[in-house]
Amino acid sequence: MKVFLGKTKNKIRFTAFLICAMVAFVCLCLLHETNQTDRGLNAAIRWKSDKQEFSYISVYISPEENWKENDRNTLISNLKMSFQQNSIINENRDDSNEGLVNDCFSCEGVMEFTNGKNTATAKVTATGGDFFFFHQPVWLSGFAYSDNDVMKDRAIIDKELAWQLFGGENVTGMPFKINGNTYYVAGVADTSQLNEDKKAYGEISRAWLPYSAFCKEYQGQEGTSNNADIATGSTMDTDTEEKSNKLPITCYEIVLPDPVKEWASNLIETSLNVKERKMVAIENSKRTNFLYVMDNLKNFFYKTSSTQPVAYPYWENAAQARDTKREIYTAVLLITLIYPVILFIRIITCIYKTIDGKIKKRMNKKHAYQL
């Protein structure tokens, strides 16, 4: 058709190229923004020292596995033996293998908080290890409690729970009760402003409690006799304490050396026998890697039919939402690059044919003069 001939055809090509280039640029910007968010949350980057590479791995565990602190301690011992066998040391402390590993663990439950006449129900994350190194809240007041605290009677609450219990945010040191036991506010955390985090966080208020205190209070909620003892201020008996320590850990996170690509993830999967158990191990360090995104993109349409044997906490749901965004941006980017690449190849081909034609023409003239 005449409408596609000459200058009009070139205009159509240029317009198509410009649209593809603009869409590709937008996708690159969105990818960069999403990747920067995950890099900011990557504990391996913050733990890294000098040129030594580290990997940040999360293991999500089904409660049916009944994974406990003793299992965590056994894992750490096995990892340290592997470090010694492979001559892996902390480059800043050659006399020791300390500082090679940082880890934390957690599980979740729902509890009731009271302050006088004010009562609120909150989703509680029980924490052990260096949890707040891996998950760094934005503090409105106060700061995190430590796993080394002698008295496990401090907790962190979010701003919604602070308003429900105290009517304000600057409430560090204020007391409240769980099952009649008194705890104190160590800090008030703000909710994340990232869209993925907001959606995954949910509408319910949240709090963070030391693992041992969580086990005690969670066990206390299940028996009226325990509640009666707590209300009168008496301590729990030995049998109850032993039972409370049996609450399963459902999330384990670790930063460890990764001298060779995928060495750390293979070590964790082998040590825990992940493939044969109801566990899912995710290497957070490579979530922004292009090959990792492409691998996930292959199974994009099967995500809804996933049969993972574990329930993810809110921070992993948020991370997977960013994974999905990253996959969509990458797919659109690749599609929009098809036409520019084809056009570029065609231009190169035309240039080559033009140059080749001129060379042949000159060669023909040269031979003609000789005759």
Tab-separated table of C-alpha atoms in Angstrom:
chain	number	residue	atom	x	y	z
A	1	MET	CA	0.000	0.000	0.000
A	2	LYS	CA	1.209	3.505	-0.844
A	3	VAL	CA	0.604	4.775	2.691
A	4	PHE	CA	3.531	2.663	3.907
A	5	LEU	CA	5.947	3.766	1.224
A	6	GLY	CA	8.754	6.316	1.476
A	7	LYS	CA	8.843	8.879	4.309
A	8	THR	CA	5.585	7.711	5.913
A	9	LYS	CA	7.030	4.252	6.467
A	10	ASN	CA	10.130	5.711	8.087
A	11	LYS	CA	7.946	7.853	10.369
A	12	ILE	CA	6.033	4.773	11.481
A	13	ARG	CA	9.290	2.951	12.190
A	14	PHE	CA	10.683	5.895	14.134
A	15	THR	CA	7.474	6.256	16.177
A	16	ALA	CA	7.448	2.539	17.007
A	17	PHE	CA	11.118	2.713	17.974
A	18	LEU	CA	10.501	5.762	20.180
A	19	ILE	CA	7.556	4.119	21.979
A	20	CYS	CA	9.569	0.944	22.610
A	21	ALA	CA	12.531	2.971	23.867
A	22	MET	CA	10.341	4.967	26.274
A	23	VAL	CA	8.623	1.858	27.657
A	24	ALA	CA	11.997	0.124	28.055
A	25	PHE	CA	13.394	3.162	29.906
A	26	VAL	CA	10.413	3.208	32.294
A	27	CYS	CA	10.836	-0.529	32.952
A	28	LEU	CA	14.545	-0.040	33.665
A	29	CYS	CA	13.748	2.738	36.148
A	30	LEU	CA	11.131	0.599	37.905
A	31	LEU	CA	13.509	-2.360	38.002
A	32	HIS	CA	16.260	-0.189	39.469
A	33	GLU	CA	13.903	1.145	42.144
A	34	THR	CA	12.685	-2.341	43.078
A	35	ASN	CA	16.220	-3.735	43.152
A	36	GLN	CA	17.457	-0.881	45.323
A	37	THR	CA	14.681	-1.619	47.812
A	38	ASP	CA	15.719	-5.266	48.102
A	39	ARG	CA	19.405	-4.347	48.302
A	40	GLY	CA	18.604	-2.030	51.189
A	41	LEU	CA	16.928	-4.949	52.977
A	42	ASN	CA	19.748	-7.379	52.168
A	43	ALA	CA	21.480	-8.302	55.410
A	44	ALA	CA	24.450	-9.782	53.529
A	45	ILE	CA	25.393	-6.361	52.159
A	46	ARG	CA	25.322	-4.852	55.653
A	47	TRP	CA	27.265	-7.798	57.127
A	48	LYS	CA	29.877	-7.868	54.354
A	49	SER	CA	33.416	-6.882	55.280
A	50	ASP	CA	36.082	-5.902	52.770
A	51	LYS	CA	36.180	-8.286	49.773
A	52	GLN	CA	34.779	-11.327	51.594
A	53	GLU	CA	31.437	-12.372	50.076
A	54	PHE	CA	28.426	-13.336	52.201
A	55	SER	CA	25.014	-14.763	51.425
A	56	TYR	CA	21.682	-14.078	53.135
A	57	ILE	CA	19.445	-17.155	53.266
A	58	SER	CA	15.962	-17.596	54.728
A	59	VAL	CA	14.561	-20.997	55.637
A	60	TYR	CA	10.812	-21.267	56.177
A	61	ILE	CA	9.794	-24.293	58.206
A	62	SER	CA	6.498	-26.075	58.689
A	63	PRO	CA	5.388	-26.354	62.348
A	64	GLU	CA	5.108	-30.098	61.717
A	65	GLU	CA	8.908	-30.271	61.641
A	66	ASN	CA	8.948	-29.091	65.289
A	67	TRP	CA	12.225	-27.251	64.633
A	68	LYS	CA	13.587	-25.793	67.892
A	69	GLU	CA	16.517	-23.890	69.382
A	70	ASN	CA	18.514	-27.099	69.836
A	71	ASP	CA	18.221	-27.707	66.087
A	72	ARG	CA	19.455	-24.206	65.441
A	73	ASN	CA	22.460	-24.722	67.746
A	74	THR	CA	23.273	-28.014	66.023
A	75	LEU	CA	23.128	-26.307	62.627
A	76	ILE	CA	25.514	-23.546	63.738
A	77	SER	CA	27.989	-26.143	65.065
A	78	ASN	CA	27.874	-28.053	61.769
A	79	LEU	CA	28.397	-24.848	59.792
A	80	LYS	CA	31.442	-23.896	61.838
A	81	MET	CA	32.913	-27.353	61.242
A	82	SER	CA	32.389	-26.849	57.497
A	83	PHE	CA	34.146	-23.481	57.703
A	84	GLN	CA	37.138	-25.094	59.409
A	85	GLN	CA	37.268	-27.942	56.884
A	86	ASN	CA	37.211	-25.458	53.987
A	87	SER	CA	39.674	-23.045	55.676
A	88	ILE	CA	37.109	-20.236	55.725
A	89	ILE	CA	37.936	-17.579	58.287
A	90	ASN	CA	36.932	-14.045	59.120
A	91	GLU	CA	39.416	-11.961	57.160
A	92	ASN	CA	39.370	-9.297	59.862
A	93	ARG	CA	40.123	-11.824	62.623
A	94	ASP	CA	42.484	-14.530	61.361
A	95	ASP	CA	42.786	-16.132	64.805
A	96	SER	CA	39.108	-17.052	64.994
A	97	ASN	CA	36.076	-18.084	62.995
A	98	GLU	CA	33.836	-15.801	65.036
A	99	GLY	CA	31.985	-13.156	63.070
A	100	LEU	CA	31.436	-15.468	60.113
A	101	VAL	CA	27.783	-16.113	60.914
A	102	ASN	CA	24.882	-13.979	62.052
A	103	ASP	CA	21.425	-15.491	62.398
A	104	CYS	CA	17.958	-15.133	63.839
A	105	PHE	CA	14.755	-17.138	64.157
A	106	SER	CA	11.086	-16.387	64.659
A	107	CYS	CA	7.524	-17.677	64.776
A	108	GLU	CA	4.137	-15.950	64.978
A	109	GLY	CA	0.935	-16.007	66.966
A	110	VAL	CA	-1.942	-13.799	68.088
A	111	MET	CA	-2.131	-12.392	71.630
A	112	GLU	CA	-4.211	-9.972	73.660
A	113	PHE	CA	-2.565	-6.878	75.170
A	114	THR	CA	-4.051	-4.848	78.014
A	115	ASN	CA	-3.285	-1.511	79.633
A	116	GLY	CA	-5.887	-0.688	82.260
A	117	LYS	CA	-9.221	-0.630	80.467
A	118	ASN	CA	-7.620	-0.596	77.027
A	119	THR	CA	-7.438	-3.967	75.294
A	120	ALA	CA	-6.087	-4.825	71.843
A	121	THR	CA	-5.410	-7.968	69.865
A	122	ALA	CA	-2.122	-8.066	67.946
A	123	LYS	CA	-0.130	-10.407	65.736
A	124	VAL	CA	3.036	-11.193	67.668
A	125	THR	CA	6.367	-12.170	66.127
A	126	ALA	CA	8.521	-14.118	68.565
A	127	THR	CA	12.176	-13.333	67.931
A	128	GLY	CA	15.482	-14.955	68.783
A	129	GLY	CA	19.047	-14.221	67.736
A	130	ASP	CA	19.906	-10.926	66.064
A	131	PHE	CA	16.419	-10.448	64.588
A	132	PHE	CA	16.538	-6.654	64.372
A	133	PHE	CA	19.731	-6.725	62.354
A	134	PHE	CA	17.859	-8.583	59.620
A	135	HIS	CA	14.659	-6.567	60.011
A	136	GLN	CA	15.377	-2.957	60.858
A	137	PRO	CA	12.260	-0.983	61.818
A	138	VAL	CA	11.882	2.766	61.558
A	139	TRP	CA	11.765	3.841	65.179
A	140	LEU	CA	9.208	6.379	66.362
A	141	SER	CA	10.530	6.073	69.899
A	142	GLY	CA	12.845	3.763	71.841
A	143	PHE	CA	14.933	0.979	70.339
A	144	ALA	CA	15.107	-2.803	70.018
A	145	TYR	CA	15.487	-5.186	72.926
A	146	SER	CA	18.470	-7.544	72.883
A	147	ASP	CA	18.568	-11.314	72.779
A	148	ASN	CA	21.106	-11.038	75.614
A	149	ASP	CA	18.702	-9.258	77.978
A	150	VAL	CA	18.501	-11.063	81.339
A	151	MET	CA	14.869	-10.111	81.900
A	152	LYS	CA	12.774	-11.031	78.891
A	153	ASP	CA	10.125	-8.489	79.790
A	154	ARG	CA	10.469	-5.913	77.023
A	155	ALA	CA	8.576	-5.814	73.748
A	156	ILE	CA	8.301	-3.726	70.610
A	157	ILE	CA	4.915	-2.547	69.415
A	158	ASP	CA	3.873	-0.795	66.221
A	159	LYS	CA	2.299	2.663	66.213
A	160	GLU	CA	-1.251	1.311	65.777
A	161	LEU	CA	-0.930	-0.824	68.903
A	162	ALA	CA	0.683	2.090	70.763
A	163	TRP	CA	-2.328	4.290	69.996
A	164	GLN	CA	-4.763	1.532	70.975
A	165	LEU	CA	-3.084	0.906	74.336
A	166	PHE	CA	-1.671	4.302	75.323
A	167	GLY	CA	-3.158	6.886	72.988
A	168	GLY	CA	0.230	8.015	71.659
A	169	GLU	CA	3.555	6.987	70.113
A	170	ASN	CA	6.174	8.211	72.606
A	171	VAL	CA	5.495	5.452	75.141
A	172	THR	CA	8.931	3.884	75.677
A	173	GLY	CA	9.150	2.259	79.106
A	174	MET	CA	5.368	2.158	79.613
A	175	PRO	CA	3.993	-1.067	81.108
A	176	PHE	CA	1.290	-3.302	79.667
A	177	LYS	CA	0.126	-6.848	80.344
A	178	ILE	CA	-0.185	-10.156	78.532
A	179	ASN	CA	-2.085	-12.868	80.428
A	180	GLY	CA	-1.660	-10.770	83.567
A	181	ASN	CA	2.144	-10.607	83.250
A	182	THR	CA	3.731	-7.158	83.048
A	183	TYR	CA	5.920	-6.161	80.104
A	184	TYR	CA	7.479	-2.861	79.112
A	185	VAL	CA	7.636	-1.072	75.776
A	186	ALA	CA	11.211	-1.145	74.465
A	187	GLY	CA	10.345	0.799	71.326
A	188	VAL	CA	7.587	1.813	68.946
A	189	ALA	CA	8.063	0.887	65.288
A	190	ASP	CA	6.570	2.722	62.337
A	191	THR	CA	4.902	0.758	59.567
A	192	SER	CA	6.817	0.590	56.300
A	193	GLN	CA	5.775	3.030	53.577
A	194	LEU	CA	6.587	0.594	50.763
A	195	ASN	CA	3.442	-0.564	48.966
A	196	GLU	CA	4.376	-4.259	49.096
A	197	ASP	CA	5.139	-4.070	52.818
A	198	LYS	CA	1.885	-2.253	53.558
A	199	LYS	CA	-0.203	-4.890	51.788
A	200	ALA	CA	1.661	-7.831	53.352
A	201	TYR	CA	1.700	-6.232	56.812
A	202	GLY	CA	-2.099	-6.305	56.973
A	203	GLU	CA	-4.593	-4.312	59.001
A	204	ILE	CA	-3.977	-6.034	62.346
A	205	SER	CA	-1.639	-4.394	64.868
A	206	ARG	CA	1.704	-6.075	65.427
A	207	ALA	CA	4.197	-6.591	68.232
A	208	TRP	CA	7.561	-8.303	68.697
A	209	LEU	CA	8.391	-10.323	71.798
A	210	PRO	CA	11.442	-12.373	72.909
A	211	TYR	CA	11.009	-16.022	71.953
A	212	SER	CA	11.145	-17.349	75.535
A	213	ALA	CA	8.522	-14.835	76.719
A	214	PHE	CA	6.329	-15.621	73.719
A	215	CYS	CA	6.475	-19.360	74.470
A	216	LYS	CA	5.513	-18.767	78.076
A	217	GLU	CA	2.594	-16.497	77.244
A	218	TYR	CA	1.370	-18.590	74.324
A	219	GLN	CA	1.317	-21.650	76.566
A	220	GLY	CA	-0.459	-19.558	79.204
A	221	GLN	CA	-3.266	-18.744	76.757
A	222	GLU	CA	-4.026	-22.430	76.217
A	223	GLY	CA	-4.756	-23.407	79.823
A	224	THR	CA	-7.034	-21.743	82.354
A	225	SER	CA	-4.926	-23.060	85.227
A	226	ASN	CA	-1.884	-21.330	83.761
A	227	ASN	CA	-3.867	-18.112	83.409
A	228	ALA	CA	-4.907	-18.343	87.039
A	229	ASP	CA	-1.291	-18.782	88.154
A	230	ILE	CA	-0.191	-15.817	86.049
A	231	ALA	CA	-2.982	-13.639	87.366
A	232	THR	CA	-1.924	-14.292	90.978
A	233	GLY	CA	1.673	-13.518	90.087
A	234	SER	CA	2.978	-17.052	90.689
A	235	THR	CA	5.507	-18.616	88.329
A	236	MET	CA	4.782	-21.452	85.957
A	237	ASP	CA	5.723	-24.974	87.049
A	238	THR	CA	8.589	-26.921	85.540
A	239	ASP	CA	6.387	-29.084	83.306
A	240	THR	CA	4.713	-26.020	81.791
A	241	GLU	CA	8.080	-24.371	81.164
A	242	GLU	CA	9.332	-27.479	79.382
A	243	LYS	CA	6.202	-27.568	77.221
A	244	SER	CA	6.480	-23.860	76.420
A	245	ASN	CA	9.974	-24.367	75.016
A	246	LYS	CA	8.570	-26.800	72.452
A	247	LEU	CA	6.846	-24.159	70.327
A	248	PRO	CA	8.212	-24.664	66.797
A	249	ILE	CA	10.369	-22.124	64.991
A	250	THR	CA	8.885	-21.365	61.568
A	251	CYS	CA	11.462	-18.962	60.122
A	252	TYR	CA	15.243	-19.145	60.293
A	253	GLU	CA	17.512	-16.517	58.693
A	254	ILE	CA	21.262	-16.536	58.401
A	255	VAL	CA	24.167	-14.621	56.881
A	256	LEU	CA	27.224	-16.755	56.144
A	257	PRO	CA	30.299	-16.739	53.874
A	258	ASP	CA	29.790	-17.576	50.209
A	259	PRO	CA	33.309	-18.014	48.769
A	260	VAL	CA	32.006	-19.760	45.638
A	261	LYS	CA	28.713	-19.125	43.853
A	262	GLU	CA	25.836	-21.048	45.534
A	263	TRP	CA	28.220	-22.649	48.050
A	264	ALA	CA	26.347	-21.166	51.015
A	265	SER	CA	22.869	-22.119	49.779
A	266	ASN	CA	24.001	-25.681	48.992
A	267	LEU	CA	25.566	-25.956	52.437
A	268	ILE	CA	22.337	-24.871	54.165
A	269	GLU	CA	20.159	-27.147	52.034
A	270	THR	CA	22.444	-30.108	52.680
A	271	SER	CA	22.801	-29.436	56.407
A	272	LEU	CA	19.030	-29.185	56.890
A	273	ASN	CA	18.104	-31.755	54.235
A	274	VAL	CA	15.604	-29.199	52.922
A	275	LYS	CA	14.424	-31.203	49.902
A	276	GLU	CA	13.322	-34.131	52.049
A	277	ARG	CA	11.560	-32.058	54.713
A	278	LYS	CA	8.757	-29.513	54.886
A	279	MET	CA	11.072	-26.567	54.440
A	280	VAL	CA	11.707	-23.908	51.813
A	281	ALA	CA	15.117	-22.236	51.524
A	282	ILE	CA	15.398	-18.912	49.684
A	283	GLU	CA	18.640	-17.123	48.904
A	284	ASN	CA	17.729	-13.477	49.303
A	285	SER	CA	21.106	-12.277	48.035
A	286	LYS	CA	20.338	-13.208	44.413
A	287	ARG	CA	16.744	-11.986	44.189
A	288	THR	CA	17.859	-9.046	42.055
A	289	ASN	CA	20.002	-11.250	39.804
A	290	PHE	CA	18.818	-11.271	36.172
A	291	LEU	CA	19.218	-15.045	35.778
A	292	TYR	CA	17.245	-15.624	38.991
A	293	VAL	CA	14.447	-13.389	37.692
A	294	MET	CA	14.423	-15.199	34.343
A	295	ASP	CA	14.251	-18.560	36.109
A	296	ASN	CA	11.236	-17.399	38.118
A	297	LEU	CA	9.676	-15.963	34.977
A	298	LYS	CA	9.472	-19.455	33.486
A	299	ASN	CA	7.059	-20.479	36.243
A	300	PHE	CA	5.212	-17.157	36.415
A	301	PHE	CA	1.806	-18.575	35.444
A	302	TYR	CA	2.088	-21.438	37.939
A	303	LYS	CA	2.585	-19.293	41.043
A	304	THR	CA	-1.066	-19.462	42.037
A	305	SER	CA	-0.925	-23.269	41.997
A	306	SER	CA	2.058	-23.393	44.367
A	307	THR	CA	1.915	-26.168	46.970
A	308	GLN	CA	4.615	-24.959	49.337
A	309	PRO	CA	4.461	-26.792	52.689
A	310	VAL	CA	5.048	-23.602	54.707
A	311	ALA	CA	3.332	-20.321	55.553
A	312	TYR	CA	5.406	-17.231	54.812
A	313	PRO	CA	5.679	-14.295	57.254
A	314	TYR	CA	4.686	-10.824	56.087
A	315	TRP	CA	8.216	-9.755	55.113
A	316	GLU	CA	8.608	-12.740	52.762
A	317	ASN	CA	5.188	-12.074	51.213
A	318	ALA	CA	6.317	-8.504	50.572
A	319	ALA	CA	9.587	-9.747	49.049
A	320	GLN	CA	7.703	-12.141	46.771
A	321	ALA	CA	5.427	-9.304	45.666
A	322	ARG	CA	8.563	-7.395	44.630
A	323	ASP	CA	9.772	-10.550	42.860
A	324	THR	CA	6.536	-10.585	40.856
A	325	LYS	CA	6.928	-6.909	39.952
A	326	ARG	CA	10.508	-7.541	38.916
A	327	GLU	CA	9.431	-10.414	36.677
A	328	ILE	CA	6.721	-8.305	35.011
A	329	TYR	CA	9.087	-5.372	34.426
A	330	THR	CA	11.715	-7.723	32.987
A	331	ALA	CA	9.190	-9.422	30.673
A	332	VAL	CA	7.891	-6.078	29.352
A	333	LEU	CA	11.475	-4.830	28.938
A	334	LEU	CA	12.436	-7.861	26.863
A	335	ILE	CA	9.318	-7.557	24.691
A	336	THR	CA	9.889	-3.849	24.023
A	337	LEU	CA	13.500	-4.553	23.063
A	338	ILE	CA	12.514	-6.971	20.293
A	339	TYR	CA	11.593	-4.311	17.725
A	340	PRO	CA	14.606	-2.023	18.391
A	341	VAL	CA	16.930	-5.045	18.141
A	342	ILE	CA	15.337	-6.166	14.864
A	343	LEU	CA	15.514	-2.603	13.537
A	344	PHE	CA	19.144	-2.312	14.621
A	345	ILE	CA	20.019	-5.594	12.867
A	346	ARG	CA	18.222	-4.384	9.750
A	347	ILE	CA	20.132	-1.068	9.793
A	348	ILE	CA	23.448	-2.890	10.226
A	349	THR	CA	22.498	-5.226	7.375
A	350	CYS	CA	21.611	-2.258	5.120
A	351	ILE	CA	24.885	-0.518	5.970
A	352	TYR	CA	26.788	-3.704	5.248
A	353	LYS	CA	25.023	-4.182	1.886
A	354	THR	CA	25.658	-0.545	0.951
A	355	ILE	CA	29.372	-0.754	1.793
A	356	ASP	CA	29.669	-4.151	0.124
A	357	GLY	CA	27.963	-2.789	-3.019
A	358	LYS	CA	30.323	0.188	-3.184
A	359	ILE	CA	33.363	-2.050	-2.761
A	360	LYS	CA	32.162	-4.372	-5.517
A	361	LYS	CA	31.429	-1.380	-7.783
A	362	ARG	CA	34.934	-0.020	-7.288
A	363	MET	CA	36.420	-3.443	-7.921
A	364	ASN	CA	34.413	-3.747	-11.151
A	365	LYS	CA	35.615	-0.311	-12.329
A	366	LYS	CA	39.190	-1.260	-11.558
A	367	HIS	CA	38.976	-4.458	-13.604
A	368	ALA	CA	37.205	-2.569	-16.465
A	369	TYR	CA	40.125	-0.114	-16.796
A	370	GLN	CA	42.585	-2.965	-16.944
A	371	LEU	CA	40.745	-4.437	-19.927
